[in-house]
Every structure is written in structure tokens, then in C-alpha cells.
PDB file of C-alpha atoms in Angstrom:
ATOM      1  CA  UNK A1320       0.000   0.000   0.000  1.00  0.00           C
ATOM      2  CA  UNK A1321       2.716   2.610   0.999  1.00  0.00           C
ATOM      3  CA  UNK A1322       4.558   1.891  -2.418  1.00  0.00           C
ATOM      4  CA  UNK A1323       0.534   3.141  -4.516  1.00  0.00           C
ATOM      5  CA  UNK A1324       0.826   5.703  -1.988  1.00  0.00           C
ATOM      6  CA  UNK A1325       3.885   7.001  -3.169  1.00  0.00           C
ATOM      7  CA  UNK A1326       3.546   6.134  -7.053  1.00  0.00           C
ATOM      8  CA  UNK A1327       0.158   8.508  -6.484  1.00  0.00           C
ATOM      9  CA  UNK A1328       1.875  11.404  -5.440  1.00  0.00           C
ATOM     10  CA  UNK A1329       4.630  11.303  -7.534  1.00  0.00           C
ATOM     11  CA  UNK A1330       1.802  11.460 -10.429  1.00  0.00           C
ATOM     12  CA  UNK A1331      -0.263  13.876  -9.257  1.00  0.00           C
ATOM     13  CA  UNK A1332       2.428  16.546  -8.351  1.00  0.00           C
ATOM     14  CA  UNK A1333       2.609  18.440 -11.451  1.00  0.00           C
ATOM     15  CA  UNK A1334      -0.915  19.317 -10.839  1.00  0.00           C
ATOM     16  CA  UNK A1335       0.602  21.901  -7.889  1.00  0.00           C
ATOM     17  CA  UNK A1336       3.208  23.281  -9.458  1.00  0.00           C
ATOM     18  CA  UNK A1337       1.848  26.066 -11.060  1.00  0.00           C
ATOM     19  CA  UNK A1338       5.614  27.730 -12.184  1.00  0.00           C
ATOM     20  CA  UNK A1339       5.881  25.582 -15.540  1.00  0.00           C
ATOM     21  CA  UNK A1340       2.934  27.630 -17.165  1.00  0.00           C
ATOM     22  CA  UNK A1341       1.994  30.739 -17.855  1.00  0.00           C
ATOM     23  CA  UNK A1342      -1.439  29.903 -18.360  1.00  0.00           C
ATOM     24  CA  UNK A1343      -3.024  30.441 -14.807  1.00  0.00           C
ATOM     25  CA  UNK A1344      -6.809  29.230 -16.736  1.00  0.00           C
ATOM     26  CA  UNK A1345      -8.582  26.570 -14.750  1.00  0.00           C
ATOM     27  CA  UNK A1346     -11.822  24.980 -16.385  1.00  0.00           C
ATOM     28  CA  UNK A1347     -13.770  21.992 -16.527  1.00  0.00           C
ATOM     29  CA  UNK A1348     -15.213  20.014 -19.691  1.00  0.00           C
ATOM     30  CA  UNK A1349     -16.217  16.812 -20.537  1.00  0.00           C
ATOM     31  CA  UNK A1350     -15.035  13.959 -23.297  1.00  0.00           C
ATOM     32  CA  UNK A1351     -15.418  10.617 -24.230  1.00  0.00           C
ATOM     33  CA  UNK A1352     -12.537   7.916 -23.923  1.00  0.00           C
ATOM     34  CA  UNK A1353     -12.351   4.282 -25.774  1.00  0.00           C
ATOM     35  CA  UNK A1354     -10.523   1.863 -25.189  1.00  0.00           C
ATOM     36  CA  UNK A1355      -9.577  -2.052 -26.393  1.00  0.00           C
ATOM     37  CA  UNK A1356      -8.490  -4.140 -23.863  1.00  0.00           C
ATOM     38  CA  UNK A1357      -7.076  -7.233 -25.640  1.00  0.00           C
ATOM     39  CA  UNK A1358      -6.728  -9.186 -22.318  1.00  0.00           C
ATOM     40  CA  UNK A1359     -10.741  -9.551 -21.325  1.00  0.00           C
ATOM     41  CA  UNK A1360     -12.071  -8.695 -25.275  1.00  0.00           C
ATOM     42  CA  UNK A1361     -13.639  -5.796 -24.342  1.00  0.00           C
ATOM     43  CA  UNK A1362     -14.813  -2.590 -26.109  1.00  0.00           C
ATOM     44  CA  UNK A1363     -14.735   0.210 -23.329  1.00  0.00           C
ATOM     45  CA  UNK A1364     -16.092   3.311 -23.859  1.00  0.00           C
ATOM     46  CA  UNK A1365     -15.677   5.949 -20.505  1.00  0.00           C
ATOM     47  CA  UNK A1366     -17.101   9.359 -20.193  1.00  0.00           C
ATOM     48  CA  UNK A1367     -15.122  11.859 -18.355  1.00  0.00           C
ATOM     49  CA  UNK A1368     -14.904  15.030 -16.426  1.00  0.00           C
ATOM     50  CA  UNK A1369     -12.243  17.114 -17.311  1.00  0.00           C
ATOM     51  CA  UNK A1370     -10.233  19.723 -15.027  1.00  0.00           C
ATOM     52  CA  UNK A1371      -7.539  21.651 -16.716  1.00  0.00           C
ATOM     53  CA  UNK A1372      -4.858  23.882 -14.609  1.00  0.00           C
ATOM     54  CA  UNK A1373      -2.127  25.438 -16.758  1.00  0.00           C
ATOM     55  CA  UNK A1374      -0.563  22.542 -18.991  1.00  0.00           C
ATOM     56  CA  UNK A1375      -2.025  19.658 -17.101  1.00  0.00           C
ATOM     57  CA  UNK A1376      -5.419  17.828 -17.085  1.00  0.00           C
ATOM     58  CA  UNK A1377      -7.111  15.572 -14.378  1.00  0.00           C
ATOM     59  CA  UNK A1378      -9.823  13.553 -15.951  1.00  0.00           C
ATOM     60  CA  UNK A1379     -12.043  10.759 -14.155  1.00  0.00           C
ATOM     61  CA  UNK A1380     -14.852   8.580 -15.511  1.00  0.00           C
ATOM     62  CA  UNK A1381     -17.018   5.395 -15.189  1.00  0.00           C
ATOM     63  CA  UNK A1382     -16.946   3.113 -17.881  1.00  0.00           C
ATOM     64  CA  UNK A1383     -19.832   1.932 -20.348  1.00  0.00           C
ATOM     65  CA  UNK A1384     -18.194  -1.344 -21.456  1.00  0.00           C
ATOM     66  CA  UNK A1385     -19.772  -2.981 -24.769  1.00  0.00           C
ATOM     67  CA  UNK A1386     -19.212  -6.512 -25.354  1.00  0.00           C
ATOM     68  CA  UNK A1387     -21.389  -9.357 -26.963  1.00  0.00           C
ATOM     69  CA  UNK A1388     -20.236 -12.067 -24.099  1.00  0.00           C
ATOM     70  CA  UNK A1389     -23.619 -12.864 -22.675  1.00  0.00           C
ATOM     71  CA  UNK A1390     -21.522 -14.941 -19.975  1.00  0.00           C
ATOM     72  CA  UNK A1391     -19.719 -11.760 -18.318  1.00  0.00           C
ATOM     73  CA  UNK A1392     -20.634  -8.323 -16.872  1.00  0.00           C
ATOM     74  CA  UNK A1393     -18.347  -5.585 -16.839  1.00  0.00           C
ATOM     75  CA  UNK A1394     -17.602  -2.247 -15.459  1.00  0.00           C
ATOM     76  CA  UNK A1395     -14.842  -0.076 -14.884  1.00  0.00           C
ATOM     77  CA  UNK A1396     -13.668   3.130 -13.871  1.00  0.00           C
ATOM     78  CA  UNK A1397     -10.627   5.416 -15.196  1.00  0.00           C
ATOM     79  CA  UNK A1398      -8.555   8.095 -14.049  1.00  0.00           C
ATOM     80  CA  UNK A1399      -6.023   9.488 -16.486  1.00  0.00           C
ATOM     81  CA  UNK A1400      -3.767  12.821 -15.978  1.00  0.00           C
ATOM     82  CA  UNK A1401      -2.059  14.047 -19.245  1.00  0.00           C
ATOM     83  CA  UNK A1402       0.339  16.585 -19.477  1.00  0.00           C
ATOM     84  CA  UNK A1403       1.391  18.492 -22.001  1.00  0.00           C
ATOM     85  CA  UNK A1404       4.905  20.014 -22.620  1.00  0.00           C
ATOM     86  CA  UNK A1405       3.823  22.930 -25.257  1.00  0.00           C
ATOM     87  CA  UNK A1406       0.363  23.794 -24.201  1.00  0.00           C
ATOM     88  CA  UNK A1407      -2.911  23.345 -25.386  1.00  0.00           C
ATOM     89  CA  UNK A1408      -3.743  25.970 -27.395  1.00  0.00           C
ATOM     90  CA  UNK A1409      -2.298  24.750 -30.764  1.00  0.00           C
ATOM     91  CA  UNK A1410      -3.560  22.627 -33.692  1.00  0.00           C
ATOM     92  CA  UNK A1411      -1.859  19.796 -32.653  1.00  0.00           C
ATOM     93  CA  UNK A1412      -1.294  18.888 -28.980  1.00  0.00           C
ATOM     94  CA  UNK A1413       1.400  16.243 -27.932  1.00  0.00           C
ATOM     95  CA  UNK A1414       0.738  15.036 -24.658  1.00  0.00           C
ATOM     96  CA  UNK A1415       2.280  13.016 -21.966  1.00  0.00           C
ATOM     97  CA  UNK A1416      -0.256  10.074 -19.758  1.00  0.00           C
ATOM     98  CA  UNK A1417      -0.780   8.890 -17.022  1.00  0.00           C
ATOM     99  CA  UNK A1418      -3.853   6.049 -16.475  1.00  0.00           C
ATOM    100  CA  UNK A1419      -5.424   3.788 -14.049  1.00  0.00           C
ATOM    101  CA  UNK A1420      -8.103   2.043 -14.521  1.00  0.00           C
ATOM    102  CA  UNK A1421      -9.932  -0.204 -12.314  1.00  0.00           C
ATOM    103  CA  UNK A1422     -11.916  -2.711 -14.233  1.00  0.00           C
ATOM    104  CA  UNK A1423     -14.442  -5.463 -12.089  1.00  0.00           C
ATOM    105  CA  UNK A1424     -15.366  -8.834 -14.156  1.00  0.00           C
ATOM    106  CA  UNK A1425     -18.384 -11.220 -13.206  1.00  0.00           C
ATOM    107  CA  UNK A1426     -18.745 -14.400 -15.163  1.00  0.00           C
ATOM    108  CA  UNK A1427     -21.909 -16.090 -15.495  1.00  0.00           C
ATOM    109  CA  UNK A1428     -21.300 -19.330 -16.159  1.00  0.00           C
ATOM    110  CA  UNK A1429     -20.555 -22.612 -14.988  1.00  0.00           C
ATOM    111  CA  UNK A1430     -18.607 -21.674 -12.016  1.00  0.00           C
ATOM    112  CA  UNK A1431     -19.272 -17.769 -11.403  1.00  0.00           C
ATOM    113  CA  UNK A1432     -16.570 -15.907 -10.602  1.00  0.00           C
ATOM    114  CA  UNK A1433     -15.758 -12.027 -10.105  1.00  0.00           C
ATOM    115  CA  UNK A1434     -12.592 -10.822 -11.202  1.00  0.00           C
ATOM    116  CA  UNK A1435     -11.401  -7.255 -10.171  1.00  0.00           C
ATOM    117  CA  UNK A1436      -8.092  -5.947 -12.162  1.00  0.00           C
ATOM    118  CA  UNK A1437      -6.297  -2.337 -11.823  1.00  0.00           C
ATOM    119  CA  UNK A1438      -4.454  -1.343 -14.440  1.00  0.00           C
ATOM    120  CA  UNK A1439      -1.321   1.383 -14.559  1.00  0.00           C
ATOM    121  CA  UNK A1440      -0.331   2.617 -17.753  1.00  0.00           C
ATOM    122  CA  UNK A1441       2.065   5.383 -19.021  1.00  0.00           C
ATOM    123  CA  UNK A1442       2.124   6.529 -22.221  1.00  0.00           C
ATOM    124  CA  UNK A1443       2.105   9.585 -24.798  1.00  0.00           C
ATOM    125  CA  UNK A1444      -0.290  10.948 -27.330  1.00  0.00           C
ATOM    126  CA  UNK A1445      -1.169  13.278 -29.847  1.00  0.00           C
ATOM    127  CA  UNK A1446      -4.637  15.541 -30.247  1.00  0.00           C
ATOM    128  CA  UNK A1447      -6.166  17.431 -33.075  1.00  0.00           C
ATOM    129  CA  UNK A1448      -8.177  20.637 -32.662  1.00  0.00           C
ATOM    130  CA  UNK A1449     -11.385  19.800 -34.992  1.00  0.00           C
ATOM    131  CA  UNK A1450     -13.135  22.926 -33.589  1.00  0.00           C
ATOM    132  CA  UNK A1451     -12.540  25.699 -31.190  1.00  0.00           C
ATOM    133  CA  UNK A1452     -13.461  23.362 -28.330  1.00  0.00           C
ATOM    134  CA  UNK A1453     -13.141  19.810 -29.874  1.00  0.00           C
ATOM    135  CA  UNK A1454     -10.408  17.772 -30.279  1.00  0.00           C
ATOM    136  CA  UNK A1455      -9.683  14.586 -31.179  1.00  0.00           C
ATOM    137  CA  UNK A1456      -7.198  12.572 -29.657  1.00  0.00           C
ATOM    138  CA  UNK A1457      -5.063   9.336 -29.423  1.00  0.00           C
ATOM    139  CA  UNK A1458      -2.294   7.704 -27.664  1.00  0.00           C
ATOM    140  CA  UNK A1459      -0.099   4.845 -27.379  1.00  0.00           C
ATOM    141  CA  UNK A1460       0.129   3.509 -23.565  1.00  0.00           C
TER     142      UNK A1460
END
């Protein structure tokens, strides 16, 4: 437990420092993440509140998972934190990540079982601004 503790704040301590930005701008917003997860076969779709501070951005969601396995039940939740080195403002965003995702599994066959898995992931992506407040996004984690 103390080594999540301290993986956690490590993490989560760019979102204090507030010296590596000019931009001061705090908002909150909404998007939609999706997600393959090769090891269960699931299609995961999550949608998320946003908070944005300077060049970082906290973002936390419950998942809608859609899979045609009669004989499981999913559900999951995500919490991601992306940073990114040049700002946001520009056509095309690169972006550090940060994920975990908590994911709970509940056959219903044979022998029922429930499965709970976390997931940590680091990774880096890329985001295009469609619109003057959409962009679309992907990443590699």
C-alpha cells in the first residue's frame, strides 16, 4: 500500500506546481474515452470530467463497457492525468499520460466468478483541434 501511496503522489504533483505555465486558466469540460483491452475482449467506452490547470489535465470517468459475451458483466472506472509540454492551445497537442483504470469482471457461467483488475499505464499521445473546443485525440500507452 505505501509503495501506490507514493507512485500517487509522484503522479499527481505536477498538478501543484503552477511555475511551468503561464497559463493560470482553470476549467472543466467533458469527453469521451475508448478503449480495447485485448486481455478480457472488451470494447470500453468511458465518459469523463475534465479539469484543466495550466498545462495539465485531471480527468475521471465510469466506464460503459460494450461486449457481446452474454456470460460476463463488466464495469470499470478510469482516471487518467495528461500533461502536455507545449500547451494546449495549438492545432496539434502532444501530450504526456498517465492512467489507471480499475476494471471489475463477473462471469456467469458454470462456475461464477468475479474478477477485479487495476491497471497502470504510461504513455504519450497526440490531439487534433477539430473545432474551437473539440479535439480529437489518441495515444499509445
Amino acid at each position: 500500500m505505501k509503495n501506490y501511496l507514493i507512485i500517487s503522489i509522484i503522479a499527481f504533483l505536477p498538478l501543484a506546481i503552477t511555475a511551468q505555465s503561464a497559463e493560470s486558466g482553470r476549467r472543466l469540460g467533458a469527453n469521451i474515452n475508448s478503449s480495447i483491452n485485448g486481455e478480457l475482449y472488451a470494447f470500453m467506452l468511458t465518459p469523463c470530467f475534465t479539469y484543466t490547470k495550466g498545462k495539465s489535465q485531471l480527468e475521471f470517468g465510469v466506464g460503459l463497457n460494450l461486449n457481446n459475451r452474454l456470460e460476463q458483466s463488466l464495469w470499470s472506472s478510469e482516471l487518467n492525468y495528461k500533461f502536455y509540454p507545449n500547451g494546449m492551445g495549438n492545432k496539434f497537442n502532444l501530450y504526456f499520460l498517465t492512467q489507471f483504470a480499475f476494471l471489475n469482471r463477473t462471469q456467469h457461467s458454470y462456475y461464477p466468478a468475479n474478477y477485479n483488475y487495476l491497471f497502470v499505464n504510461g504513455g504519450y499521445g497526440l490531439e487534433i483541434k477539430v473545432h474551437n473546443k473539440i479535439y480529437l485525440g489518441s495515444h499509445i500507452s
